[in-house]
mmCIF file of C-alpha atoms and ligand atoms in Angstrom:
data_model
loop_
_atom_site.group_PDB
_atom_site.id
_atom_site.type_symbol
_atom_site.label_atom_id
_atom_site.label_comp_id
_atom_site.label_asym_id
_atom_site.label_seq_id
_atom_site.Cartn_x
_atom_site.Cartn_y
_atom_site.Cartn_z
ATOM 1 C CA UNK A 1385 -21.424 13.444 -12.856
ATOM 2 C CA UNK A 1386 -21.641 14.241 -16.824
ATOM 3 C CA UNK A 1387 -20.728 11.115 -19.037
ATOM 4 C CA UNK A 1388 -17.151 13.248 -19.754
ATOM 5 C CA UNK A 1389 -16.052 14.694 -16.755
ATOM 6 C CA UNK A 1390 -13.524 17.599 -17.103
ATOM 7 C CA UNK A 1391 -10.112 17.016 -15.593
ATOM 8 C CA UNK A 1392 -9.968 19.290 -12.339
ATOM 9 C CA UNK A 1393 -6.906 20.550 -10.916
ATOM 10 C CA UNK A 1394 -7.311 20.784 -6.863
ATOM 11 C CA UNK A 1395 -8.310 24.034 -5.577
ATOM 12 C CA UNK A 1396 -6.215 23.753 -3.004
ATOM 13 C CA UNK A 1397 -3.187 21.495 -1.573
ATOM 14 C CA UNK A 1398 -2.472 21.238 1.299
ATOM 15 C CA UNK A 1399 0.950 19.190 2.434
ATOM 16 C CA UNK A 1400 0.321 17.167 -0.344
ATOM 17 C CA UNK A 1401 -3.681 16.577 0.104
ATOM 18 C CA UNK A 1402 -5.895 17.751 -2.689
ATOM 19 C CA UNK A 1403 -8.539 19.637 -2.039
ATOM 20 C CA UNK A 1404 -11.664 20.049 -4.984
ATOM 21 C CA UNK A 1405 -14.110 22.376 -3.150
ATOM 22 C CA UNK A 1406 -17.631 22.051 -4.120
ATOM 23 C CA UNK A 1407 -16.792 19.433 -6.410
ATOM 24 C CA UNK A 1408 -20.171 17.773 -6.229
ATOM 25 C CA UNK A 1409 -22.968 20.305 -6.578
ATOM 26 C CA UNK A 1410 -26.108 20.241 -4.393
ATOM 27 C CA UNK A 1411 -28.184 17.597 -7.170
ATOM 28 C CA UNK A 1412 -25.062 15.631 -6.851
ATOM 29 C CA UNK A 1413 -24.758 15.703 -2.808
ATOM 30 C CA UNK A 1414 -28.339 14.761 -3.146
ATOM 31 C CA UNK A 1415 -28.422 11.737 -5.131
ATOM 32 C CA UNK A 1416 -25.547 10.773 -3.633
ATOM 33 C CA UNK A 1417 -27.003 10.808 0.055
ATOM 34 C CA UNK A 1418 -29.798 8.573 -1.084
ATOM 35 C CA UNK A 1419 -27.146 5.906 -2.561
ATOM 36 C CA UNK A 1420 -25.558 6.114 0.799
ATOM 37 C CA UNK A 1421 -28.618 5.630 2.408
ATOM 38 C CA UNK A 1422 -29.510 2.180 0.662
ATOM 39 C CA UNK A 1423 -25.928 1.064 1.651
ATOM 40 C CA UNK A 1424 -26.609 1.674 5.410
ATOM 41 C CA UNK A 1425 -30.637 0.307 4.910
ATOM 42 C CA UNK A 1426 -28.639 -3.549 3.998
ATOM 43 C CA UNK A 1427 -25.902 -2.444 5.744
ATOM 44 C CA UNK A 1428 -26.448 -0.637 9.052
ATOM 45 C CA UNK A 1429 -24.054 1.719 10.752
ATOM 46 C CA UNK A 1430 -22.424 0.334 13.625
ATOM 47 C CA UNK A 1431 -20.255 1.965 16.044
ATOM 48 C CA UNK A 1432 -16.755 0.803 16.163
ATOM 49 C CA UNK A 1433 -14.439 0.106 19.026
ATOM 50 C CA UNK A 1434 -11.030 0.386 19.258
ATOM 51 C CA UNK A 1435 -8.855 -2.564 20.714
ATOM 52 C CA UNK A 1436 -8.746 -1.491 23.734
ATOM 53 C CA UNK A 1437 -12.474 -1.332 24.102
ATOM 54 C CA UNK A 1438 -13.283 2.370 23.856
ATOM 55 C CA UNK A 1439 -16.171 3.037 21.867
ATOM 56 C CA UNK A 1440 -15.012 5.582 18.433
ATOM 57 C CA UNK A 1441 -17.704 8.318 18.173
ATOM 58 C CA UNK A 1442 -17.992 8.225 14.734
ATOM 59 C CA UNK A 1443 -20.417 5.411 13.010
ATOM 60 C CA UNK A 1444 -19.694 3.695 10.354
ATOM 61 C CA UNK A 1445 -20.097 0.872 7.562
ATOM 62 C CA UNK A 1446 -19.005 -0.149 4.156
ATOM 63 C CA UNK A 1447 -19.716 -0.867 0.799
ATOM 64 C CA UNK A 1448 -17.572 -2.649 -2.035
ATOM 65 C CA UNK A 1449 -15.742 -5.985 -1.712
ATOM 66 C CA UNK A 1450 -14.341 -5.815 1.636
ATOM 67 C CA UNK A 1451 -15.077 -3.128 4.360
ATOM 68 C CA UNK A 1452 -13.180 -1.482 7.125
ATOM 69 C CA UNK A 1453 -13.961 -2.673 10.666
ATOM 70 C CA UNK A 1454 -12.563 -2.267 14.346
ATOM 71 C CA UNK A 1455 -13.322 -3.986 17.101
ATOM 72 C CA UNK A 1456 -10.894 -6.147 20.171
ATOM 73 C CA UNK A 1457 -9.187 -8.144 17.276
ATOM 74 C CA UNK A 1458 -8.018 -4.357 16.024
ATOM 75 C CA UNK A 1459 -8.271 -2.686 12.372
ATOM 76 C CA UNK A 1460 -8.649 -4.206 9.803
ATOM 77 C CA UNK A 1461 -11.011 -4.976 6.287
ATOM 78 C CA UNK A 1462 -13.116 -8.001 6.475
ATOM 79 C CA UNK A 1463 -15.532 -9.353 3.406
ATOM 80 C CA UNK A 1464 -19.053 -8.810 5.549
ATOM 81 C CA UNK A 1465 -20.527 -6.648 8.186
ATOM 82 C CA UNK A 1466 -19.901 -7.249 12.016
ATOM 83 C CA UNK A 1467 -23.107 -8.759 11.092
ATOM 84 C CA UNK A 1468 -22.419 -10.880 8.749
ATOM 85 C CA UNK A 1469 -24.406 -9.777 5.873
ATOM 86 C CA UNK A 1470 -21.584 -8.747 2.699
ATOM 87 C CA UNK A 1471 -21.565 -5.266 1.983
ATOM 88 C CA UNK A 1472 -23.481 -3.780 -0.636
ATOM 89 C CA UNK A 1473 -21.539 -2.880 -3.743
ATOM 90 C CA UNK A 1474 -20.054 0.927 -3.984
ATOM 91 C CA UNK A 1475 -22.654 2.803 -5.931
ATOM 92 C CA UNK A 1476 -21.729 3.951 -9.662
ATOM 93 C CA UNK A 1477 -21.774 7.742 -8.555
ATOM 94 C CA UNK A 1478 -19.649 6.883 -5.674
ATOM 95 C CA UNK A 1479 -17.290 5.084 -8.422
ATOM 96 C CA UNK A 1480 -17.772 8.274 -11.040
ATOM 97 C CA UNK A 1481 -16.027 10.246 -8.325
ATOM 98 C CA UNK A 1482 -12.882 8.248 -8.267
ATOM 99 C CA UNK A 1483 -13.077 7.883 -12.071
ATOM 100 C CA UNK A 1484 -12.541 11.599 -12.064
ATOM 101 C CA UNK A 1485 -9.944 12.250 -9.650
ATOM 102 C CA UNK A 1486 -8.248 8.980 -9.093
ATOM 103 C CA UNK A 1487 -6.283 6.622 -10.946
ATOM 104 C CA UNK A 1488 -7.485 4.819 -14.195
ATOM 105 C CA UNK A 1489 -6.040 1.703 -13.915
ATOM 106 C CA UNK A 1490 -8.016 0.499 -10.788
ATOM 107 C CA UNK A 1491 -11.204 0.866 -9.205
ATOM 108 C CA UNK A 1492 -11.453 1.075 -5.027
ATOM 109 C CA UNK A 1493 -12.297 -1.903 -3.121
ATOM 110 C CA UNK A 1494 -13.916 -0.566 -0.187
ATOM 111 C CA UNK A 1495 -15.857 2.741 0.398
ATOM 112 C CA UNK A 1496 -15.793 3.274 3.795
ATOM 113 C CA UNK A 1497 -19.205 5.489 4.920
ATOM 114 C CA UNK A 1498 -18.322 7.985 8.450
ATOM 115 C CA UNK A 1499 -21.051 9.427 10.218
ATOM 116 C CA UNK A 1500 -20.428 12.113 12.054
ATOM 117 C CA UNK A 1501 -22.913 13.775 14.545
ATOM 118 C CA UNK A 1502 -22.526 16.943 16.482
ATOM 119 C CA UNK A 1503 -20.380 15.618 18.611
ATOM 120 C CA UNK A 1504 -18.181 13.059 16.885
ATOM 121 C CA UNK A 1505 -14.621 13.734 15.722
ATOM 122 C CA UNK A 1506 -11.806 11.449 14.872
ATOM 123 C CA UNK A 1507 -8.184 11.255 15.930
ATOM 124 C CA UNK A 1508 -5.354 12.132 14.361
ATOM 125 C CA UNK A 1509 -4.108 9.002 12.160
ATOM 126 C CA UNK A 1510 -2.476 7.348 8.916
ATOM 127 C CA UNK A 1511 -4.540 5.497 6.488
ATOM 128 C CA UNK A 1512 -2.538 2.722 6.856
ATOM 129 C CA UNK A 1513 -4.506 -0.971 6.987
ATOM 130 C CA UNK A 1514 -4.086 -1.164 2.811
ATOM 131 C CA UNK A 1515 -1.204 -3.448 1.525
ATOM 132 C CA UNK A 1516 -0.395 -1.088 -1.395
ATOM 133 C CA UNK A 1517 0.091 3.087 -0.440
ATOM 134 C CA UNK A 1518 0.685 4.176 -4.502
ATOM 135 C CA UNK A 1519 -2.913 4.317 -4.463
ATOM 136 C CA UNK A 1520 -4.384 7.390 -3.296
ATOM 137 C CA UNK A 1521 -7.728 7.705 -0.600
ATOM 138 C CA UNK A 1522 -10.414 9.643 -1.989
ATOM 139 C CA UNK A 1523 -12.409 11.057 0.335
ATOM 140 C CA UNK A 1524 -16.213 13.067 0.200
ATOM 141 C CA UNK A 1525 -17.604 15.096 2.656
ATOM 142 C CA UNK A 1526 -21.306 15.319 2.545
ATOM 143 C CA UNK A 1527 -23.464 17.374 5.471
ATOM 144 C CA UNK A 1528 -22.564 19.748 8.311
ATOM 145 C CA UNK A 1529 -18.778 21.564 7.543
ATOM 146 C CA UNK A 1530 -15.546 19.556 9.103
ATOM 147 C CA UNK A 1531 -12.486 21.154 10.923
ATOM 148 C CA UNK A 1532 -9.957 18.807 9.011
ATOM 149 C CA UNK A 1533 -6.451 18.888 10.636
ATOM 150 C CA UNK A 1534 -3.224 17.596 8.322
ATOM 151 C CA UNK A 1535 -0.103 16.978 10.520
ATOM 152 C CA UNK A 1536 3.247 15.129 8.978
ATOM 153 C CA UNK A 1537 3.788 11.534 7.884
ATOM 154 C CA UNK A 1538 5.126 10.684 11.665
ATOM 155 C CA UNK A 1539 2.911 11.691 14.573
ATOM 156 C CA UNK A 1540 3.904 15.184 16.139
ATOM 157 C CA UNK A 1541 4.680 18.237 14.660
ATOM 158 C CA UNK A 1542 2.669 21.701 13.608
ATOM 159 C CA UNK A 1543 -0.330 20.824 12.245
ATOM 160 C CA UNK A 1544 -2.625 22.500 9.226
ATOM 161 C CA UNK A 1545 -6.301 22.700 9.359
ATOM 162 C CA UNK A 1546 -8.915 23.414 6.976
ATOM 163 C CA UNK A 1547 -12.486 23.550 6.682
ATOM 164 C CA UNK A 1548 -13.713 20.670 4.547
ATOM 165 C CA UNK A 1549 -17.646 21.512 3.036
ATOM 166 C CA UNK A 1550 -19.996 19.544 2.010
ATOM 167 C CA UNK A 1551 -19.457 18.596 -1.735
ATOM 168 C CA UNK A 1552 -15.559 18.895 -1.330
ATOM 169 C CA UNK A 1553 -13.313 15.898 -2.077
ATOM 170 C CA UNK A 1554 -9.997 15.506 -1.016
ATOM 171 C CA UNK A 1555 -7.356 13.395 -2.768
ATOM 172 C CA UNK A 1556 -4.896 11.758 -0.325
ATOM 173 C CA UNK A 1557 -1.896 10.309 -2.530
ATOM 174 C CA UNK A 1558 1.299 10.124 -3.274
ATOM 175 C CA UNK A 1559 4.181 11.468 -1.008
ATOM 176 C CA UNK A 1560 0.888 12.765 1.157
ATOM 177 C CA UNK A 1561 -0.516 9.093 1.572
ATOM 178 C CA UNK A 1562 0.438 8.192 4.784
ATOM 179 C CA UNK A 1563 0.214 11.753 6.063
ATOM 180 C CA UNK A 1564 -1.652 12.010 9.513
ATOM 181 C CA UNK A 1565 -4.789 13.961 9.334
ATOM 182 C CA UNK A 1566 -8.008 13.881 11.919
ATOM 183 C CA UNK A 1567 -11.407 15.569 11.920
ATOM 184 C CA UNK A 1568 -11.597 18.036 15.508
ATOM 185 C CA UNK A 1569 -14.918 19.115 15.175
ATOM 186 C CA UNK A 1570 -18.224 19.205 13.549
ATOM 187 C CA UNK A 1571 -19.819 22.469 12.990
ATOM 188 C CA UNK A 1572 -23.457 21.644 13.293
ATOM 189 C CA UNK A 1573 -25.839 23.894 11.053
ATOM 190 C CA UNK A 1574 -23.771 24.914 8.404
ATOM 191 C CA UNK A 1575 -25.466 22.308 5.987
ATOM 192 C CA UNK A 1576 -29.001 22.031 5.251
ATOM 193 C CA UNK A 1577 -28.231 18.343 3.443
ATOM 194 C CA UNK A 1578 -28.802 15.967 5.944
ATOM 195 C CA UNK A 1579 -32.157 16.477 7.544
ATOM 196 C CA UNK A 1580 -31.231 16.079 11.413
ATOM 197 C CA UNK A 1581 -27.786 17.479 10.544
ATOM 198 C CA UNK A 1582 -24.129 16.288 10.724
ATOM 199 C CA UNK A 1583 -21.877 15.041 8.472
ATOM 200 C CA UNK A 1584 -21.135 11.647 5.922
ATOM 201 C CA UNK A 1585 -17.291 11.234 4.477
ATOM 202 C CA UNK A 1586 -16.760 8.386 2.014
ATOM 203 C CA UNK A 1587 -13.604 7.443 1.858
ATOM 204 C CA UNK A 1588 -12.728 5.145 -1.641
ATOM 205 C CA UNK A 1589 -9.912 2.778 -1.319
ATOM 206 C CA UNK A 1590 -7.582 0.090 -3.100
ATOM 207 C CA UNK A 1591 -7.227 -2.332 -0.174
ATOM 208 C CA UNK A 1592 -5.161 -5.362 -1.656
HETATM 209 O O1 AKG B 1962 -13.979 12.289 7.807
HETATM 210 C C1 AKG B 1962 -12.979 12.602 7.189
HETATM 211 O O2 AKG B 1962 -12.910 13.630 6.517
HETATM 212 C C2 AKG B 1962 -11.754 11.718 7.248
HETATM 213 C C3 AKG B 1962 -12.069 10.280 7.509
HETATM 214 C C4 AKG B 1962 -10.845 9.454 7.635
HETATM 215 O O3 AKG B 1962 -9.761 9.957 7.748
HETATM 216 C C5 AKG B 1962 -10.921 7.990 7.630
HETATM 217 O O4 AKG B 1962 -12.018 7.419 7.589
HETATM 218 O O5 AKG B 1962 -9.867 7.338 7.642
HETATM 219 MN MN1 MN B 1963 -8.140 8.515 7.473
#
């Protein structure tokens, strides 16, 4: 990120989601995969379960403040790791990226790090475990291409997909906030970023 970033208008929008493609290019994806890498070396990914026990294929962890975990107790952010080291801080790049397309008045509590292999995908859902939705989600995508599906603000409905790339960031705010959206599939190969392939989303977050 330069020291005066330009404001970007979204490439694309989507019911209300804004889509930068490529908004990070590849020195950028690259220094930023070694920040995320020192946040999972003191902070390791784990692999959540949902209340009912099911293990989530995705794995994850957290920087900032407080993190996002899952487990029988349910969803929820809690100030250290299932293991109870704290998180690490949220890099400054990480935080550059929200300083560009966020809000100026606050900075994100928690970045929540996904890993997706092959494999993995994630439900349909709302971003909903924050106590205040006029902040936006800002979200990364880093690694193998995403099939990114946006439905409605209740569950149901037609649905919208789009391809999410590595280096794209997608603002999720305003009337869009609590909009359902879900990553189908993974489509392995189609990054040469992460060496054994996949993908990383960050996902930036006021929590309180
Ligand atoms: O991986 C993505 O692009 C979305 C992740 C997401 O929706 C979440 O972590 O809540
Ligand atoms: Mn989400």
């Amino acid at each position: 990120m330069n020291d005066n970033p330009p404001r970007r208008t979204p490439d694309l929008v989507v019911r209300g989601f804004q889509i930068f493609e490529g908004f990070l290019d590849d020195a950028h994806q690259s220094a930023l995969l070694g920040d995320v890498r020192s946040v999972a070396a003191a902070a390791p990914l784990f692999a959540p379960t949902t209340s009912r026990g099911k293990e989530m294929s995705v794995r994850m962890t957290s920087a900032g403040r407080l993190g996002w975990v899952s487990d029988a107790k349910g969803y929820r952010y809690e100030a250290t790791h299932p293991r109870g080291m704290p998180w690490p801080a949220i890099p400054d790049p990480v935080l550059d990226i929200w300083r560009a397309v966020g809000p100026a008045d606050r900075l994100p509590d928690c970045c929540l790090i996904n890993f997706y292999d092959k494999d993995a995908r994630m439900g349909l859902h709302q971003d909903r475990d924050e106590a205040d939705f006029s902040w936006p989600v800002v979200s990364v995508s880093l690694g193998d291409d995403a099939l990114f599906r946006i439905g409605n603000l209740t569950r149901g409905g037609k649905t919208e997909s789009v391809w999410l790339r590595s280096g794209d960031v997608v603002v999720m705010g305003g009337d869009a906030r609590l909009t359902y959206h879900g990553v189908d599939r993974i489509k392995a190969g189609t990054s040469m970023l992460l060496p054994n392939g996949g993908r990383i989303n960050l996902t930036l977050r006021v929590v309180t």
